[in-house]
Coordinates of C-alpha atoms and ligand atoms in Angstrom, one line a residue:
Chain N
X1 CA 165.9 70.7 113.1
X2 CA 166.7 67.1 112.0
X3 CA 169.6 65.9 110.4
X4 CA 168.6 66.4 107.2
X5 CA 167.3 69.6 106.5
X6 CA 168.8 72.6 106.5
X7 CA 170.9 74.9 104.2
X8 CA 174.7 74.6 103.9
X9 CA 176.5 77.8 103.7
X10 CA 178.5 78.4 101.0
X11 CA 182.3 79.6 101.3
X12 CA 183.6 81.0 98.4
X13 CA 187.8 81.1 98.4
X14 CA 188.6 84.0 96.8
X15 CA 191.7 85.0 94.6
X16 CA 190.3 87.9 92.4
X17 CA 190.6 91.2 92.1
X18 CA 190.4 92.8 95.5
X19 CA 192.4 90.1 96.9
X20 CA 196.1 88.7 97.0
X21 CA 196.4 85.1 96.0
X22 CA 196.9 82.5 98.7
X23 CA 199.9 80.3 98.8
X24 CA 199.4 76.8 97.4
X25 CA 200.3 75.6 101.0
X26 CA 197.4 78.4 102.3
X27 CA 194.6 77.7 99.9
X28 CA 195.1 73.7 100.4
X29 CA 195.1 74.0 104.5
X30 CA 192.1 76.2 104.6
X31 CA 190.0 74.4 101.8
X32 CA 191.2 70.8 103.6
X33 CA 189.6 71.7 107.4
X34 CA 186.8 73.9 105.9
X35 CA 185.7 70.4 104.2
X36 CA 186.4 68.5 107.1
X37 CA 184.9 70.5 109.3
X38 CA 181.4 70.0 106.9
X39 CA 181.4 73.3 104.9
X40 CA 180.8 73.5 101.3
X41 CA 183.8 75.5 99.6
X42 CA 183.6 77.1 95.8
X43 CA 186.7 78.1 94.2
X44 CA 186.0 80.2 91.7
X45 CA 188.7 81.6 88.6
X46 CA 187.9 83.9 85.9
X47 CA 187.0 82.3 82.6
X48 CA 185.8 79.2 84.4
X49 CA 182.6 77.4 85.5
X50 CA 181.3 76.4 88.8
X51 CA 178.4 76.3 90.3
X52 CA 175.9 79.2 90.1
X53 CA 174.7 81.0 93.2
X54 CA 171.2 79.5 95.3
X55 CA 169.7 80.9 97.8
X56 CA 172.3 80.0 100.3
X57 CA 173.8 82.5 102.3
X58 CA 177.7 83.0 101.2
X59 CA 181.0 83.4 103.3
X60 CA 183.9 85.5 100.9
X61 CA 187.2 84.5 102.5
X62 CA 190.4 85.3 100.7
X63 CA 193.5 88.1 101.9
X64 CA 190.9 90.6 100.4
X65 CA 192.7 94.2 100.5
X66 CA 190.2 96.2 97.9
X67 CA 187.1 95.5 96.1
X68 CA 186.4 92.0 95.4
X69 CA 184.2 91.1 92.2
X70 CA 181.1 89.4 94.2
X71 CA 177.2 90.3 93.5
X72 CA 175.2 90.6 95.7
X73 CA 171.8 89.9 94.9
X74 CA 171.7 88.1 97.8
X75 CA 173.3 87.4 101.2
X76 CA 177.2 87.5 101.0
X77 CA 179.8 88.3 103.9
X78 CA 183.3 89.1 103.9
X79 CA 185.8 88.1 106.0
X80 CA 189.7 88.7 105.2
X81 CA 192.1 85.6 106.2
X82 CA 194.3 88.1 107.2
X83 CA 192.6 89.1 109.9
X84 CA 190.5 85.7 110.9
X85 CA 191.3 82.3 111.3
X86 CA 188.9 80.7 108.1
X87 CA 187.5 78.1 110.2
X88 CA 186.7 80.2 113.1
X89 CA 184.7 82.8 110.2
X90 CA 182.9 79.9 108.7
X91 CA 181.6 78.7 112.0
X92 CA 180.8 82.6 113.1
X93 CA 179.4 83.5 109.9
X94 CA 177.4 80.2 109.8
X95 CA 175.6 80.7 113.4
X96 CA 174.7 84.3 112.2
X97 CA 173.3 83.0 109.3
X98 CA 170.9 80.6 110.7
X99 CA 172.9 78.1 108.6
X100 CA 172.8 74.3 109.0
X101 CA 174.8 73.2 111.9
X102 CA 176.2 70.2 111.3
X103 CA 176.2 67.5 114.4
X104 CA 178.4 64.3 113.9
X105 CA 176.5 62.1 111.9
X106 CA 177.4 59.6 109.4
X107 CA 175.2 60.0 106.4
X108 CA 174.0 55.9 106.3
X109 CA 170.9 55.1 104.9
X110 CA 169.4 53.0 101.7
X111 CA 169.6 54.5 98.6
X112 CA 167.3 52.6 95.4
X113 CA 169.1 52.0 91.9
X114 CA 165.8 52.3 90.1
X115 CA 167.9 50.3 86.9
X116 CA 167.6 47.1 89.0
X117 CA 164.3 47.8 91.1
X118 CA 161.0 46.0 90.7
X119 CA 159.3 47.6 93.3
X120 CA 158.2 44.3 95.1
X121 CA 158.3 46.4 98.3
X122 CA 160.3 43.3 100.1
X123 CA 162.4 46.2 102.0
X124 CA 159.1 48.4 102.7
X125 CA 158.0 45.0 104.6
X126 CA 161.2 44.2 106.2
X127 CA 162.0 47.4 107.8
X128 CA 160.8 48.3 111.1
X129 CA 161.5 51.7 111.3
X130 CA 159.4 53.9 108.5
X131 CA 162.5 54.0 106.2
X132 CA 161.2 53.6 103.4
X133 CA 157.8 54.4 102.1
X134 CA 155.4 55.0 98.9
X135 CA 155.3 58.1 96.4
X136 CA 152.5 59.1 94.8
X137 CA 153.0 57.5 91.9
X138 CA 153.0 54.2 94.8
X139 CA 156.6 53.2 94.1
X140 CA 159.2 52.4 96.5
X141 CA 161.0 55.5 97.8
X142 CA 163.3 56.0 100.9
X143 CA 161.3 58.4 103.1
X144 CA 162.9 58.9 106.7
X145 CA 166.8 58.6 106.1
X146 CA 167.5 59.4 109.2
X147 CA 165.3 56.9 110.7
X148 CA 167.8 54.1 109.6
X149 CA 170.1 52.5 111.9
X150 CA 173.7 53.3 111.0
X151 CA 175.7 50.8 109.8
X152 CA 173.1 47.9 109.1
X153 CA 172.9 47.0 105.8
X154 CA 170.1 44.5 106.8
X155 CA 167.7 45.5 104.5
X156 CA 169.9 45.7 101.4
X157 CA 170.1 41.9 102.3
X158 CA 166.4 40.9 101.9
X159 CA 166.3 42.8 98.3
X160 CA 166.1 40.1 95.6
X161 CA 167.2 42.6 92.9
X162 CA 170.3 43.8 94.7
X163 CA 169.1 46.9 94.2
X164 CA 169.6 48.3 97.5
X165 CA 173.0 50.0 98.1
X166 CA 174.7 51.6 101.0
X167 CA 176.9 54.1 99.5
X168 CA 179.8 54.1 103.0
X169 CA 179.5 50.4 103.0
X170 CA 182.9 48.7 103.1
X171 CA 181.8 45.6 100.4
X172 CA 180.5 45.7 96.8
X173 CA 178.1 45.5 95.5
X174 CA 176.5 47.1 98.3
X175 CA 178.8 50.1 98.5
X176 CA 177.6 51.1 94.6
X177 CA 180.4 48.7 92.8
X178 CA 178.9 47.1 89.9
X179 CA 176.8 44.3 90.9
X180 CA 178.4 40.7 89.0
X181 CA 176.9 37.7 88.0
X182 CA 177.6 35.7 91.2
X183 CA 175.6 38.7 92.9
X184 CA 172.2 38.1 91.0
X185 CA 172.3 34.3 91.9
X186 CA 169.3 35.2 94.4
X187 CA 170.6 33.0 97.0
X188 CA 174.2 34.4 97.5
X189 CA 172.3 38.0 98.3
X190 CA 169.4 37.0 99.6
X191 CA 170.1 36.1 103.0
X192 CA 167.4 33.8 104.4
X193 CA 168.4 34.6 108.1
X194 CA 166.6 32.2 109.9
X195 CA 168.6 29.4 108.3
X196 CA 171.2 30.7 110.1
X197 CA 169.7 29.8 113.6
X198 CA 168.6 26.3 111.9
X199 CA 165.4 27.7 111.2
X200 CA 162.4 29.4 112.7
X201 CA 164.6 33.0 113.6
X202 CA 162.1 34.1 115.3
X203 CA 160.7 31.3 117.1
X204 CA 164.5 31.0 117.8
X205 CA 165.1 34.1 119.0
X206 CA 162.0 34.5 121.4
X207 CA 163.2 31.0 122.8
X208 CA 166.0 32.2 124.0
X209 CA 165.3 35.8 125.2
X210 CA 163.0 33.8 126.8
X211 CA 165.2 31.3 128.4
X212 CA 167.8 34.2 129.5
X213 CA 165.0 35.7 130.9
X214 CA 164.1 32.9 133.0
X215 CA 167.6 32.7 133.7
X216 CA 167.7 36.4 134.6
X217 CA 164.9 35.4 137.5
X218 CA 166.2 32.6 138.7
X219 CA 169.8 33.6 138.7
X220 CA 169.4 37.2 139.3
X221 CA 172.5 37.3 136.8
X222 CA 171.8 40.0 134.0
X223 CA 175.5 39.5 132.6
X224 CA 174.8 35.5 132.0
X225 CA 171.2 36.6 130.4
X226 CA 172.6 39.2 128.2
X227 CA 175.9 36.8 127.1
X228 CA 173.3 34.3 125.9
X229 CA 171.5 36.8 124.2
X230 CA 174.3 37.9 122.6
X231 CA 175.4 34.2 121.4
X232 CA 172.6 33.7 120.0
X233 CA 172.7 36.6 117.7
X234 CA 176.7 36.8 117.6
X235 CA 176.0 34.4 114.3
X236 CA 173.7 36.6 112.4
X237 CA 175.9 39.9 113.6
X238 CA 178.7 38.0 111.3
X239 CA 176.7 37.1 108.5
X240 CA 175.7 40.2 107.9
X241 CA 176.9 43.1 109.8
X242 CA 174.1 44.1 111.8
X243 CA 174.7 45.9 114.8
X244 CA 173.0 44.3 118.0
X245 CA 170.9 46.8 118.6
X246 CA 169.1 46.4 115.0
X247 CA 169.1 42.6 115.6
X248 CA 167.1 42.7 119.1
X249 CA 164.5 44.9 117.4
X250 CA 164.0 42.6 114.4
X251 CA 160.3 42.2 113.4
X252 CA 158.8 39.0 115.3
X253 CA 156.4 36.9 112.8
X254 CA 153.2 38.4 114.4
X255 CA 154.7 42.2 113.3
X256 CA 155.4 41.4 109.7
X257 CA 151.8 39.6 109.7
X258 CA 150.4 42.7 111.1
X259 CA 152.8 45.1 108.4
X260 CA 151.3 43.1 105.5
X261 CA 148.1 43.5 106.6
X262 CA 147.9 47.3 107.5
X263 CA 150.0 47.6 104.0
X264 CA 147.0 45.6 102.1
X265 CA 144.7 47.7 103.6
X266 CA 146.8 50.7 102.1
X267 CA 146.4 49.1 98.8
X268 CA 142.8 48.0 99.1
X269 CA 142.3 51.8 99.8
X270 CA 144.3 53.1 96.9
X271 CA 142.5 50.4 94.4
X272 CA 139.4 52.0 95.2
X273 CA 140.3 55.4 94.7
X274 CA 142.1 54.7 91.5
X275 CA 138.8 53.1 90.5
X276 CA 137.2 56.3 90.8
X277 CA 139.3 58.4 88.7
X278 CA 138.6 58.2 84.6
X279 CA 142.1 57.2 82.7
X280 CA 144.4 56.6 86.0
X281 CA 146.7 54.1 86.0
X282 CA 145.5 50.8 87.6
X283 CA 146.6 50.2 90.9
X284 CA 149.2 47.6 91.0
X285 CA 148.1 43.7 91.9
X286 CA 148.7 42.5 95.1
X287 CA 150.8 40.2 94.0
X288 CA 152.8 43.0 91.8
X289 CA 153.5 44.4 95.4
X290 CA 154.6 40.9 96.7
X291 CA 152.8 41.1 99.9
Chain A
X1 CA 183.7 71.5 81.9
X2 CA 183.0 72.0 85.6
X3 CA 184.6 69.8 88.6
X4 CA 182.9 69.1 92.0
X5 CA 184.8 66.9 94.7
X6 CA 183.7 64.9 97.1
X7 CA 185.8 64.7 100.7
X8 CA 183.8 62.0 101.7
X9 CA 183.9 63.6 105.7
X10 CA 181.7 61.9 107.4
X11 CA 182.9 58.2 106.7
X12 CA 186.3 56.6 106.2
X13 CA 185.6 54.8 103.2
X14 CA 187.5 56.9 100.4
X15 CA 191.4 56.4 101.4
X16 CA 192.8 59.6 103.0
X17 CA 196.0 59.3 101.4
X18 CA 194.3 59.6 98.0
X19 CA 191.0 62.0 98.9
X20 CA 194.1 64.4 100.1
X21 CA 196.3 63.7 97.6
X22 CA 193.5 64.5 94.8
X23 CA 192.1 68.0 96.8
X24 CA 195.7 68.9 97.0
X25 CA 196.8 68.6 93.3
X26 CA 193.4 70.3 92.3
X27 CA 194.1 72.9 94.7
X28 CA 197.4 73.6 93.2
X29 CA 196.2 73.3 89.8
X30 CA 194.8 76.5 89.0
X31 CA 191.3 75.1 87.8
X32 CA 188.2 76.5 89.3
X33 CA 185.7 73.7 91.7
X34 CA 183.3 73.2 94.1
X35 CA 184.3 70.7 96.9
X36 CA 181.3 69.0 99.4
X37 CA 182.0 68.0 102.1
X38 CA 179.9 64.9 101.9
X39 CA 177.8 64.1 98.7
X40 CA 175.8 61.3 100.9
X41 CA 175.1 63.9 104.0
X42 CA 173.7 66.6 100.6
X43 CA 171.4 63.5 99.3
X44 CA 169.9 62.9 102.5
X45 CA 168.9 66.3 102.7
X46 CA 167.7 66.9 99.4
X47 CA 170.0 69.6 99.6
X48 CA 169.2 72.1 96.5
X49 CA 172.7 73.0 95.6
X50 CA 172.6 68.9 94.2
X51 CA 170.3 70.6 91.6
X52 CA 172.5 72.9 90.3
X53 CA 175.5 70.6 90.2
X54 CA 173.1 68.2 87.9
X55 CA 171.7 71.3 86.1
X56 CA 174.9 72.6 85.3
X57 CA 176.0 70.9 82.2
X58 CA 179.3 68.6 81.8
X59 CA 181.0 68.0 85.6
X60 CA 183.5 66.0 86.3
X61 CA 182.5 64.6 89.7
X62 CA 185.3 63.7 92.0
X63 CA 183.7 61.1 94.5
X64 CA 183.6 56.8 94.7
X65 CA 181.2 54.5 92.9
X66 CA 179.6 56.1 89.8
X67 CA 176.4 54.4 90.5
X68 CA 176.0 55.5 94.2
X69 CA 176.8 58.7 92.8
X70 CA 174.2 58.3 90.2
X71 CA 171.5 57.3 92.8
X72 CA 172.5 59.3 95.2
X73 CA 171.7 62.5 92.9
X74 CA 167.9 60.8 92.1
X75 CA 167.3 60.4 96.0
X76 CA 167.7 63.6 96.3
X77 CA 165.3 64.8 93.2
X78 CA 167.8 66.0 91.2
X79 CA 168.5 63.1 88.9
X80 CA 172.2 63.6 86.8
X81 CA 171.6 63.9 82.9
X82 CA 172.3 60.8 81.1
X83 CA 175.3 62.6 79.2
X84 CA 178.6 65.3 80.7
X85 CA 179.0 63.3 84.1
X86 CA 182.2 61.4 84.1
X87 CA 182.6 60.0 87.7
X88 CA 185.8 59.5 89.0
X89 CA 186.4 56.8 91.8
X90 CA 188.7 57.9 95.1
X91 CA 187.4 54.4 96.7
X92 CA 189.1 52.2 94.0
X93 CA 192.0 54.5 91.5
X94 CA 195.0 55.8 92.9
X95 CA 195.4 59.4 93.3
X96 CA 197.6 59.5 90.3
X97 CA 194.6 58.0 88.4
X98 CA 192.2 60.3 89.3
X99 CA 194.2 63.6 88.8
X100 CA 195.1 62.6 85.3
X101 CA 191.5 61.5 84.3
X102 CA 190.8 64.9 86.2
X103 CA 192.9 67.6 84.7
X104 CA 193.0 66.9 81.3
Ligands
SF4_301 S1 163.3 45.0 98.0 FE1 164.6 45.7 96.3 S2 163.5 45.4 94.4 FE2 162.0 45.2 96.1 S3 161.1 47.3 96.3 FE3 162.9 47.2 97.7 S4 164.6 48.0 96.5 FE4 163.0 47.5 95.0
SF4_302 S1 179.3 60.0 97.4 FE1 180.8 58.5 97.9 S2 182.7 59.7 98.3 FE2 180.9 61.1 98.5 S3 180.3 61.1 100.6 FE3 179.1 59.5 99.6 S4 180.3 57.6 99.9 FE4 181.7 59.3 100.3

C-alpha cells in the first residue's frame, strides 16, 4: 500500500452512558498520544455535532462499565481503558482491522491555490518526478504526492503566480500565509537559478560533475570529487532550500527539451480529439499552456 | 457549530507549546470534536472523512494558514463551502488566541 491510501480508523472517546467520565488529566493524555501516534480521535457529547460515521472501521474506548449508546450499522469495537492501555487498543484494534498503518512520513508535497493559478503548466515542466499532472478537464493537478521529494520547495519557486504552496514550509508565502505585494513582483519569486551559477546552470553544473569526475580518475579521491560537487551546488541549496539530492537530479537542458516535446505531443493529440467531439471545449493554445 | 483540530504530527511547524496548550483547553472544555492527527497526511490521501468534515455544515477548524487549509480540502476533492469555516491559526496566534476565538 502507498503512503497515501488507506483508511484511518476512527477512535471514538467515550463518556456516555455506559461509561464513567475520564479525568481531565485522563482524557487529555490519551487523546494527546492517540494523535501523536497518527490516529483520528472523535469526542463525542450529547446535544452536540461532530462528524457523522463513514465507512471506517471504529475503536470505542472510554471506562465503559454497561451499555454504551453506539450503532452499529457498521464495524465498531470496544475496548475499556480500564482494562487496556488506549494506545496499545488502537494499534491492536487497527492491525485487526486492516486499517491504515501509518509509517513515518512527513506529508510534503505541492498543493495548487486555484484563486492565483493560470495553469501555464511551468511546474508540470519543471518537475522531474510525475508530480504533478493533467485532469480531464486538462488543468494542472498534483497527481503523485508522494512522488515529491520532501522538503524541496523547488517547484513552488519556478511558479510565476505564487500559486504553489507547501503547507509544513517554514516561510510565507509558501507555507499558505497570505501572499503580499513584494511576493507578486515576479522576480523576487521567481528564482531564475542559473543566475545563481552566473549563468548556463546546467552547462554549469555538467562542467563541473564533469571536472570532479576527471578528478575522481586521476586522483582516485571520491571525497575531493564529491566536496566540489557539493560547492558547486552549496549556493543554490541556500537560495532555495533544496535538498542535495533534488539538486543532482535537476532536469539537464536536453530533458526539459525532450519534456516539452512529449508534452506537445500530448496536446497535439488532445486538439485532435477535441476536434472530433460536437460542442467541446477547444483545447487550450500552445501558448495558453506556455510550453 | 462543529470543531475539528488539527495536531499537526507529522511536522514541527505548529508550536507545541500552543498545539498542546489548545488540545488541552478543548479537552477540558466540555465541547464535543474531532481531532486529526495530520490534515496534510488526510489530503494526500484523499482521505474520505475530509468529505464529511466539509459536508458538515459550520466547523470551526483548528489548524495553521486558512488558505493551505482551504487548498488542502480541494486537493483532496472535497472542496470547503464558501461560508461556516472559520480557520483558526496554531502557526501564527497564541494559544490564548485561539481558545477564545474557539469556545465562544
Ligand atoms: S506554475 Fe503555478 S500558475 Fe503555472 S500551472 Fe503550475 S501552479 Fe499554476
Ligand atoms: S493543515 Fe496545517 S496544521 Fe494541519 S497538518 Fe497541515 S500544516 Fe499542519
Amino acid at each position: 500500500m502507498s503512503r497515501t491510501e488507506g483508511r484511518n480508523l476512527r477512535v471514538i472517546l467515550y463518556e456516555g452512558p455506559g461509561s464513567t467520565p475520564l479525568d481531565d488529566g485522563d482524557r487529555y493524555q490519551v487523546l494527546s498520544s492517540l494523535l501523536d501516534n497518527g490516529f483520528e480521535v472523535t469526542r463525542p457529547v450529547a446535544g452536540q455535532e461532530v462528524a457523522p460515521p463513514d465507512d471506517a472501521p471504529v475503536l470505542v474506548l472510554g471506562l465503559l462499565d454497561g451499555e454504551p449508546l453506539v450503532a452499529e450499522d457498521h464495524e465498531v469495537h470496544f475496548r475499556d481503558l480500564a482494562q487496556v492501555n488506549a494506545l496499545d487498543a488502537a494499534r491492536e484494534v487497527r492491525k485487526a482491522t486492516g486499517a491504515r498503518t501509518l509509517d513515518a512520513w512527513k506529508p510534503w508535497f505541492p498543493v495548487i491555490d486555484f484563486d492565483r493559478c493560470t495553469n501555464c503548466m511551468q511546474c508540470l515542466t519543471f518537475c522531474l518526478f510525475d508530480v504533478y499532472g493533467v485532469d480531464t478537464e486538462q488543468k494542472i493537478t498534483v497527481q503523485n504526492q508522494d512522488n515529491c521529494k520532501t522538503d524541496c520547495p523547488a517547484c513552488s519557486r519556478v511558479c510565476p503566480e505564487v500559486a504553489i504552496l507547501f503547507p509544513k514550509y517554514a516561510k510565507g508565502p509558501i507555507n499558505g500565509d497570505e501572499v503580499r505585494d513584494q511576493d507578486i513582483q515576479r522576480e523576487a519569486m521567481k528564482v531564475d537559478i542559473s543566475t545563481l551559477l552566473g549563468g548556463d546552470l546546467y552547462g554549469s553544473l555538467r562542467t563541473r560533475q564533469s571536472e570532479a569526475r576527471k578528478r575522481f580518475s586521476t586522483e582516485r579521491d571520491e571525497s575531493k570529487a564529491l566536496l566540489e560537487r557539493k560547492r558547486c551546488l552549496g549556493k543554490l541549496k541556500k537560495e532555495l532550500d533544496i535538498p542535495d539530492e533534488v539538486l543532482m537530479t535537476l532536469p539537464s537542458a536536453d530533458d526539459i527539451e525532450e519534456r516539452a516535446a512529449r508534452a506537445r505531443t500530448k496536446l497535439a493529440k488532445r486538439q485532435a480529439r477535441s476536434q472530433t467531439v460536437k460542442d467541446a471545449r477547444p483545447a487550450p493554445s500552445e501558448a495558453e499552456w506556455g510550453i | 457549530m462543529k470543531i475539528l483540530y488539527c495536531n499537526c504530527t507529522y511536522a514541527k511547524v505548529v508550536p507545541k507549546d500552543v498545539k498542546q496548550d489548545v488540545l488541552r483547553q478543548l479537552s477540558d472544555s466540555g465541547r464535543a470534536f474531532d481531532a486529526v492527527a495530520d490534515l496534510c497526511d488526510m489530503s494526500a490521501r484523499k482521505d474520505p472523512a475530509l468529505k464529511k468534515i466539509a459536508d458538515g455544515g459550520c466547523t470551526k477548524i483548528v489548524a495553521c494558514y486558512p488558505r493551505a487549509v482551504k487548498w488542502l480540502f480541494h486537493a483532496a476533492g472535497t472542496p470547503l463551502p464558501d461560508e461556516g469555516i472559520d480557520v483558526l491559526n496554531m502557526r501564527v496566534d497564541s494559544a490564548e488566541h485561539v481558545v477564545k476565538e474557539l469556545l465562544v
